[in-house]
mmCIF file of C-alpha atoms in Angstrom:
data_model
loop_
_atom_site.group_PDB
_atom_site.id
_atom_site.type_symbol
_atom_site.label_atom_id
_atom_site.label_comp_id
_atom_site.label_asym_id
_atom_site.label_seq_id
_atom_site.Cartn_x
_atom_site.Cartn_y
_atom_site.Cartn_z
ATOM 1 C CA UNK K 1 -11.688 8.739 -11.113
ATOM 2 C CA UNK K 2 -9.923 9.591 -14.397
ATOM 3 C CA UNK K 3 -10.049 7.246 -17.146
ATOM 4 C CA UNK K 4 -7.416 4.486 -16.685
ATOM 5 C CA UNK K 5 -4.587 5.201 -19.486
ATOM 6 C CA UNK K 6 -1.513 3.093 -20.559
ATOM 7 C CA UNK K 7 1.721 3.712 -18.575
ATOM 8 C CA UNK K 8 5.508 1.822 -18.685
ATOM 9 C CA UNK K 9 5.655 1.239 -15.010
ATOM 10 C CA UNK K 10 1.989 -0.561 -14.759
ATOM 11 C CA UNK K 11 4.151 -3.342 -16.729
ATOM 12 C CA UNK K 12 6.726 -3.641 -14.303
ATOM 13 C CA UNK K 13 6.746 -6.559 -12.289
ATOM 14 C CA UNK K 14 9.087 -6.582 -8.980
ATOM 15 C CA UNK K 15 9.950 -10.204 -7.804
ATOM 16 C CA UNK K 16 12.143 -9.922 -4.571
ATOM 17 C CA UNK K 17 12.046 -12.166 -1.094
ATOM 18 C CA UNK K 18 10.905 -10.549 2.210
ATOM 19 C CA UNK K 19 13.470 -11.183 4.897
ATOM 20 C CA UNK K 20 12.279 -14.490 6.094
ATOM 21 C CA UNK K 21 13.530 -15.761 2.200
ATOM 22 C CA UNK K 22 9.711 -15.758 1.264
ATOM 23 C CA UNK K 23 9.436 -15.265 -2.507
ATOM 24 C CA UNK K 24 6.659 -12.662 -3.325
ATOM 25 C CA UNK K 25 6.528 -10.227 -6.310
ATOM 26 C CA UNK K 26 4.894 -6.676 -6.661
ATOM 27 C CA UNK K 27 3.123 -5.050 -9.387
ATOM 28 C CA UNK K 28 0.305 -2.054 -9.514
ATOM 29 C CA UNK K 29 -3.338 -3.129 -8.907
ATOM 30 C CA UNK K 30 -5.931 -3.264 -11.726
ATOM 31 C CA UNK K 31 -9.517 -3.183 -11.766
ATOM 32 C CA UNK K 32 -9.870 -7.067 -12.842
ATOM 33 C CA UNK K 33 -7.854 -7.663 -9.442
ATOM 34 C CA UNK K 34 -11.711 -7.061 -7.272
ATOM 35 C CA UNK K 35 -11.769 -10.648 -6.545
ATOM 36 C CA UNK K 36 -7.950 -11.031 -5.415
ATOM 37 C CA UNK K 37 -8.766 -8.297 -3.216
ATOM 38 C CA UNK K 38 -12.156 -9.305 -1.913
ATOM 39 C CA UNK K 39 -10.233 -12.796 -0.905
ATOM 40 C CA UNK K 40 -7.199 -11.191 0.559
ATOM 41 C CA UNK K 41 -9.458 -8.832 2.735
ATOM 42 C CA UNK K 42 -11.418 -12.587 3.784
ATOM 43 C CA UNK K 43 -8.102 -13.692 4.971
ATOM 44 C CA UNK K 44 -7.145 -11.156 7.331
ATOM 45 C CA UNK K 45 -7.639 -11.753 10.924
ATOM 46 C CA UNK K 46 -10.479 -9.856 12.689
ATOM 47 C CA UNK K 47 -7.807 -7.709 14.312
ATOM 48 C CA UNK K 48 -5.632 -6.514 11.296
ATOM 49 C CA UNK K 49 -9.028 -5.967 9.656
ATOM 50 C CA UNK K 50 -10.644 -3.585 12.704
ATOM 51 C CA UNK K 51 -6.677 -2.099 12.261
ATOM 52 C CA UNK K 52 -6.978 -1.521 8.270
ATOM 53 C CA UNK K 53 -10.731 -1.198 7.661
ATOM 54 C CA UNK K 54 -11.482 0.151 11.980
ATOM 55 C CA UNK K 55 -14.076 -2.828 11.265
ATOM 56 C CA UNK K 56 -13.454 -6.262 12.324
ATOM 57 C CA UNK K 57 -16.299 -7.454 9.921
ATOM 58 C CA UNK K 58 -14.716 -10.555 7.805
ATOM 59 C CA UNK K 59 -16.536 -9.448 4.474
ATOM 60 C CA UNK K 60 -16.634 -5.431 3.134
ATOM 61 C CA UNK K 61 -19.561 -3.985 1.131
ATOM 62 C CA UNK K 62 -19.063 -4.200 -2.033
ATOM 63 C CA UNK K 63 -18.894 -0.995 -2.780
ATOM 64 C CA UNK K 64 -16.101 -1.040 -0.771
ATOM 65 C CA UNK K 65 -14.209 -3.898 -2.685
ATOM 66 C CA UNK K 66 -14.576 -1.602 -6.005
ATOM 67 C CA UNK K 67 -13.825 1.215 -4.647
ATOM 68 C CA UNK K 68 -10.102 -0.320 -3.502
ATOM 69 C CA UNK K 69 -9.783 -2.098 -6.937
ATOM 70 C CA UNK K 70 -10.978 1.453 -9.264
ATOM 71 C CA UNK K 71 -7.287 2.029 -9.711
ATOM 72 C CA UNK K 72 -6.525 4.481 -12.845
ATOM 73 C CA UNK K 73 -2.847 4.924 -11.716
ATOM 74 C CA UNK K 74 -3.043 8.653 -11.067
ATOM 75 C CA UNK K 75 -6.060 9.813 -8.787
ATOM 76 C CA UNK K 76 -5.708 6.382 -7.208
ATOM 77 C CA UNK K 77 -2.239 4.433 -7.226
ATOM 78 C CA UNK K 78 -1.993 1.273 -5.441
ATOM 79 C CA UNK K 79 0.517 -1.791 -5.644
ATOM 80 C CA UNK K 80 -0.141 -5.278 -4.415
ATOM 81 C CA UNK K 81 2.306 -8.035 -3.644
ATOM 82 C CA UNK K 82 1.733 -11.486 -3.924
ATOM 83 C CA UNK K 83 3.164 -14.569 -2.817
ATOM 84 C CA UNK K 84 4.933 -16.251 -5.609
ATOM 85 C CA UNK K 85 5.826 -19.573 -3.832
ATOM 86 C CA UNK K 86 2.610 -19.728 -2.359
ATOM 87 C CA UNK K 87 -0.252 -22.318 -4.407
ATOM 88 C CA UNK K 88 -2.537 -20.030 -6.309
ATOM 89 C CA UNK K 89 -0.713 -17.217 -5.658
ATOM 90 C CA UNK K 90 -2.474 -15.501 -3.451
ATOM 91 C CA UNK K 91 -2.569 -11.747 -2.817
ATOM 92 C CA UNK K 92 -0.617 -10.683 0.576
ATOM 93 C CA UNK K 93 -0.732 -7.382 0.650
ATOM 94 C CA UNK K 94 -1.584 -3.995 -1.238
ATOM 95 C CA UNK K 95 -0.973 0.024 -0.708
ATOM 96 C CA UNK K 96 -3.407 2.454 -2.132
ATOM 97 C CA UNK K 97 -2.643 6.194 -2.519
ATOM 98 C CA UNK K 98 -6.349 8.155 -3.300
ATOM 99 C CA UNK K 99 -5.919 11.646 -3.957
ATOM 100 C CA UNK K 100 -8.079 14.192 -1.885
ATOM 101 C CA UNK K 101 -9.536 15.815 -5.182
ATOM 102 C CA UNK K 102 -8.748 14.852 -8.775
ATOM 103 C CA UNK K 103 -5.191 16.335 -9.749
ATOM 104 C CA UNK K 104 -4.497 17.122 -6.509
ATOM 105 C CA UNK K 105 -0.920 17.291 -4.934
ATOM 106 C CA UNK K 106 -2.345 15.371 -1.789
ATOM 107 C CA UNK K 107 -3.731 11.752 -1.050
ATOM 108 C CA UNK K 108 -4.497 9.219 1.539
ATOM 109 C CA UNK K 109 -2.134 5.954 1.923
ATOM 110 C CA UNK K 110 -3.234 3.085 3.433
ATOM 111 C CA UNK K 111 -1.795 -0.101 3.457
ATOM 112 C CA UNK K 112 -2.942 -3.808 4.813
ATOM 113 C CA UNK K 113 -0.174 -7.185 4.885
ATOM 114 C CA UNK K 114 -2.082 -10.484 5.587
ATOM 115 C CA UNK K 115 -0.875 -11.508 9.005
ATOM 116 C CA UNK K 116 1.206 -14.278 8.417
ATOM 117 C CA UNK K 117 3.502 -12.223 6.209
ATOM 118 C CA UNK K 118 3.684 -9.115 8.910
ATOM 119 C CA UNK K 119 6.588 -8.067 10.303
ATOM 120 C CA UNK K 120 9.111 -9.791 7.037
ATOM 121 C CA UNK K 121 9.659 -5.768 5.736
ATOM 122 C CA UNK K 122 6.683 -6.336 3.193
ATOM 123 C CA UNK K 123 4.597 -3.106 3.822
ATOM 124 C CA UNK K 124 8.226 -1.003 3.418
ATOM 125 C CA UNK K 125 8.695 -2.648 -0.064
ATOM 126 C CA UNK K 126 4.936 -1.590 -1.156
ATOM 127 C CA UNK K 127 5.282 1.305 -0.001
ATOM 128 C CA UNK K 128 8.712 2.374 -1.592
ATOM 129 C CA UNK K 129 7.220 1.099 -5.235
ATOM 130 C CA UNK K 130 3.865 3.157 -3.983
ATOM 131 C CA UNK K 131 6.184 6.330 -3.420
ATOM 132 C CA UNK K 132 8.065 6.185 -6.538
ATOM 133 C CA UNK K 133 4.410 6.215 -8.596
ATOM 134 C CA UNK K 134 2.962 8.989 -6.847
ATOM 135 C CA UNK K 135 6.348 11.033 -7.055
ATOM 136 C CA UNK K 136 5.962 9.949 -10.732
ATOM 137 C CA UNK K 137 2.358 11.206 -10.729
ATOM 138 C CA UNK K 138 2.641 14.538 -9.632
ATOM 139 C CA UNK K 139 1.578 13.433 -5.826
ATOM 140 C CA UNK K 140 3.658 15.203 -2.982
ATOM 141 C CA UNK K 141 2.260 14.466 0.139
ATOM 142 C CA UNK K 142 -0.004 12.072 1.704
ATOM 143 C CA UNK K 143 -2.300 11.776 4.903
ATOM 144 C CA UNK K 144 -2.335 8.914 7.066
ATOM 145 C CA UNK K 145 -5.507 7.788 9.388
ATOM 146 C CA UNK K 146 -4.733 5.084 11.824
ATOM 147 C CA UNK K 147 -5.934 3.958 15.022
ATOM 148 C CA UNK K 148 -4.106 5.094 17.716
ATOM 149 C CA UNK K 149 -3.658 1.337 18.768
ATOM 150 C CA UNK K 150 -1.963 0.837 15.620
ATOM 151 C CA UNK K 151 1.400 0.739 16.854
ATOM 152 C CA UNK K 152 2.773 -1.164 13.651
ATOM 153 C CA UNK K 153 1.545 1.619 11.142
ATOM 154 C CA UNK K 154 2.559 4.404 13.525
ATOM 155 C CA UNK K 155 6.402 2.897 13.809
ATOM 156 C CA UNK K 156 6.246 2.458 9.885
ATOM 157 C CA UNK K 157 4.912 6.093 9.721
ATOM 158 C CA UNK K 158 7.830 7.210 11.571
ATOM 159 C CA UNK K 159 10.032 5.383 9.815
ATOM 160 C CA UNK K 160 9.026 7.063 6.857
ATOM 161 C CA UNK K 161 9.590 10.952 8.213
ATOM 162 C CA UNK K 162 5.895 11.223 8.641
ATOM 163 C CA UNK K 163 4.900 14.068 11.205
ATOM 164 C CA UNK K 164 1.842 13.868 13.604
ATOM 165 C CA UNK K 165 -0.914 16.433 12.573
ATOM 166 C CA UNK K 166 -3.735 15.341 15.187
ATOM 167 C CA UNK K 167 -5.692 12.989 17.241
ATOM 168 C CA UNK K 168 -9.240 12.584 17.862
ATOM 169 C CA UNK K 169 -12.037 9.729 18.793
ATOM 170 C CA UNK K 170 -8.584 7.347 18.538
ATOM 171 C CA UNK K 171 -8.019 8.179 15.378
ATOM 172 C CA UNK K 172 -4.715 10.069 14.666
ATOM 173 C CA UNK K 173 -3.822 11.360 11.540
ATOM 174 C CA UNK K 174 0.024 11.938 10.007
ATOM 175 C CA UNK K 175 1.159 13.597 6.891
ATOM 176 C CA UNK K 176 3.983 12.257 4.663
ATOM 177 C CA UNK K 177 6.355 14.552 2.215
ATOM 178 C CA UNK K 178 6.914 11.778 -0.520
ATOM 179 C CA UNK K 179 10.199 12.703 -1.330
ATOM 180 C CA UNK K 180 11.499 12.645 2.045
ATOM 181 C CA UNK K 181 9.967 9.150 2.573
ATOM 182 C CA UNK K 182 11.384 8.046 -0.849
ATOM 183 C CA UNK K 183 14.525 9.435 1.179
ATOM 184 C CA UNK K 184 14.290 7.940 4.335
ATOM 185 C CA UNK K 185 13.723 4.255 2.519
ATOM 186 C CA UNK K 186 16.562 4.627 -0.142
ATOM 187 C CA UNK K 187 18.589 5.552 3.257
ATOM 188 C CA UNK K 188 17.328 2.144 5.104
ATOM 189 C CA UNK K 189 20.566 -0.053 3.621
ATOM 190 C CA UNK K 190 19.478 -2.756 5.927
ATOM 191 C CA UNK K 191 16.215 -3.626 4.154
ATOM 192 C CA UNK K 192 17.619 -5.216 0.805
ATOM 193 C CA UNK K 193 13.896 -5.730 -0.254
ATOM 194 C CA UNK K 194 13.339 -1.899 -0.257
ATOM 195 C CA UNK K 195 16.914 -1.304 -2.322
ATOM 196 C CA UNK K 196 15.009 -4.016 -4.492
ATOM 197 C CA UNK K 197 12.524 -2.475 -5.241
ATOM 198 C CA UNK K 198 14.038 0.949 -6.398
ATOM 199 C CA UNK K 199 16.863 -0.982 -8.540
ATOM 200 C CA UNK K 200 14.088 -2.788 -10.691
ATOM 201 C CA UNK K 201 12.476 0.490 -11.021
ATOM 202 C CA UNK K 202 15.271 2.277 -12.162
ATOM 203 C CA UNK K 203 15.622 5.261 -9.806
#
């Protein structure tokens, strides 16, 4: 990873409602965040972990848990989203971009919504404040890995103008042109979270 380094949009804090009225707000992960993650990973069920993780284990190395929280905001971007009407405010979700080689034009995205929050246009929001940092960054495309049973991250996929590339052991993998998924959500005018999110970035 390259050394972490000061910039204007790692100060930016979204706050928006997903479309149930839930109040969350998003904001870029940060290395201090290892323990939000580690308990946000805890509370996932078994099945949206074996989906995320493709291990149903309820506790990741920790390796693992660094590895998601060594964010320097260029070789690996990631936003989380937490619930800001929830006690504690806990962590709900998170999207990490990792590129394939440092100053690359290519990463990985991945993205994991605690289950009780699924399904309320949460992992579109991420994902459109995601998009706007790596277009930022100098990122143009980015794989996807999901299991093939993953029905939710292949409609979201789709959704975004991903394409199919290949499928093996149940794994298939997609590629995403970042501006035409920045595109494809700033086109979505019935997701008022995702318009959210680009007005409070400014773009």
């Amino acid at each position: 990873m390259t050394e972490a380094r000061a910039r204007p949009i790692d100060g930016i804090v979204i706050h928006s409602a997903l479309t149930d009225g839930t109040r969350v707000c998003l904001r870029t992960i940060k290395p201090d965040d290892e323990e939000r993650i580690r308990d946000g990973i805890a509370r996932l069920s078994a099945e949206s972990r074996y989906l995320r993780f493709f291990s149903p284990a309820p506790a990741l190395p920790d390796e693992v848990v660094h590895r998601l929280a060594d964010v320097d905001g260029h070789d690996h971007i990631a936003w989380g989203a937490i619930c800001s009407e929830c006690p504690g405010w806990p962590a709900i979700g998170a999207v990490h971009a990792v590129r394939n080689q440092p100053d690359g034009r290519v990463g990985e995205y991945s993205v994991a919504v605690l289950d009780e929050f699924q399904g309320k246009g949460l992992a579109r929001m991420m994902t459109a404040a995601l998009l706007v940092d790596c277009h930022a960054e100098g990122l143009t495309g980015l794989d996807v890995h999901t299991l093939s049973e993953n029905h939710a991250a292949s409609r979201l996929v789709h959704a975004l103008g991903g394409t199919w590339k290949a499928e093996s052991a149940g794994v298939a993998e997609y590629c995403l042109d970042v501006g035409a998924a920045i595109a494809a959500l700033r086109a979505d005018t019935d997701a008022p979270g995702v318009q959210h999110v680009f007005e409070q970035l400014g773009v």
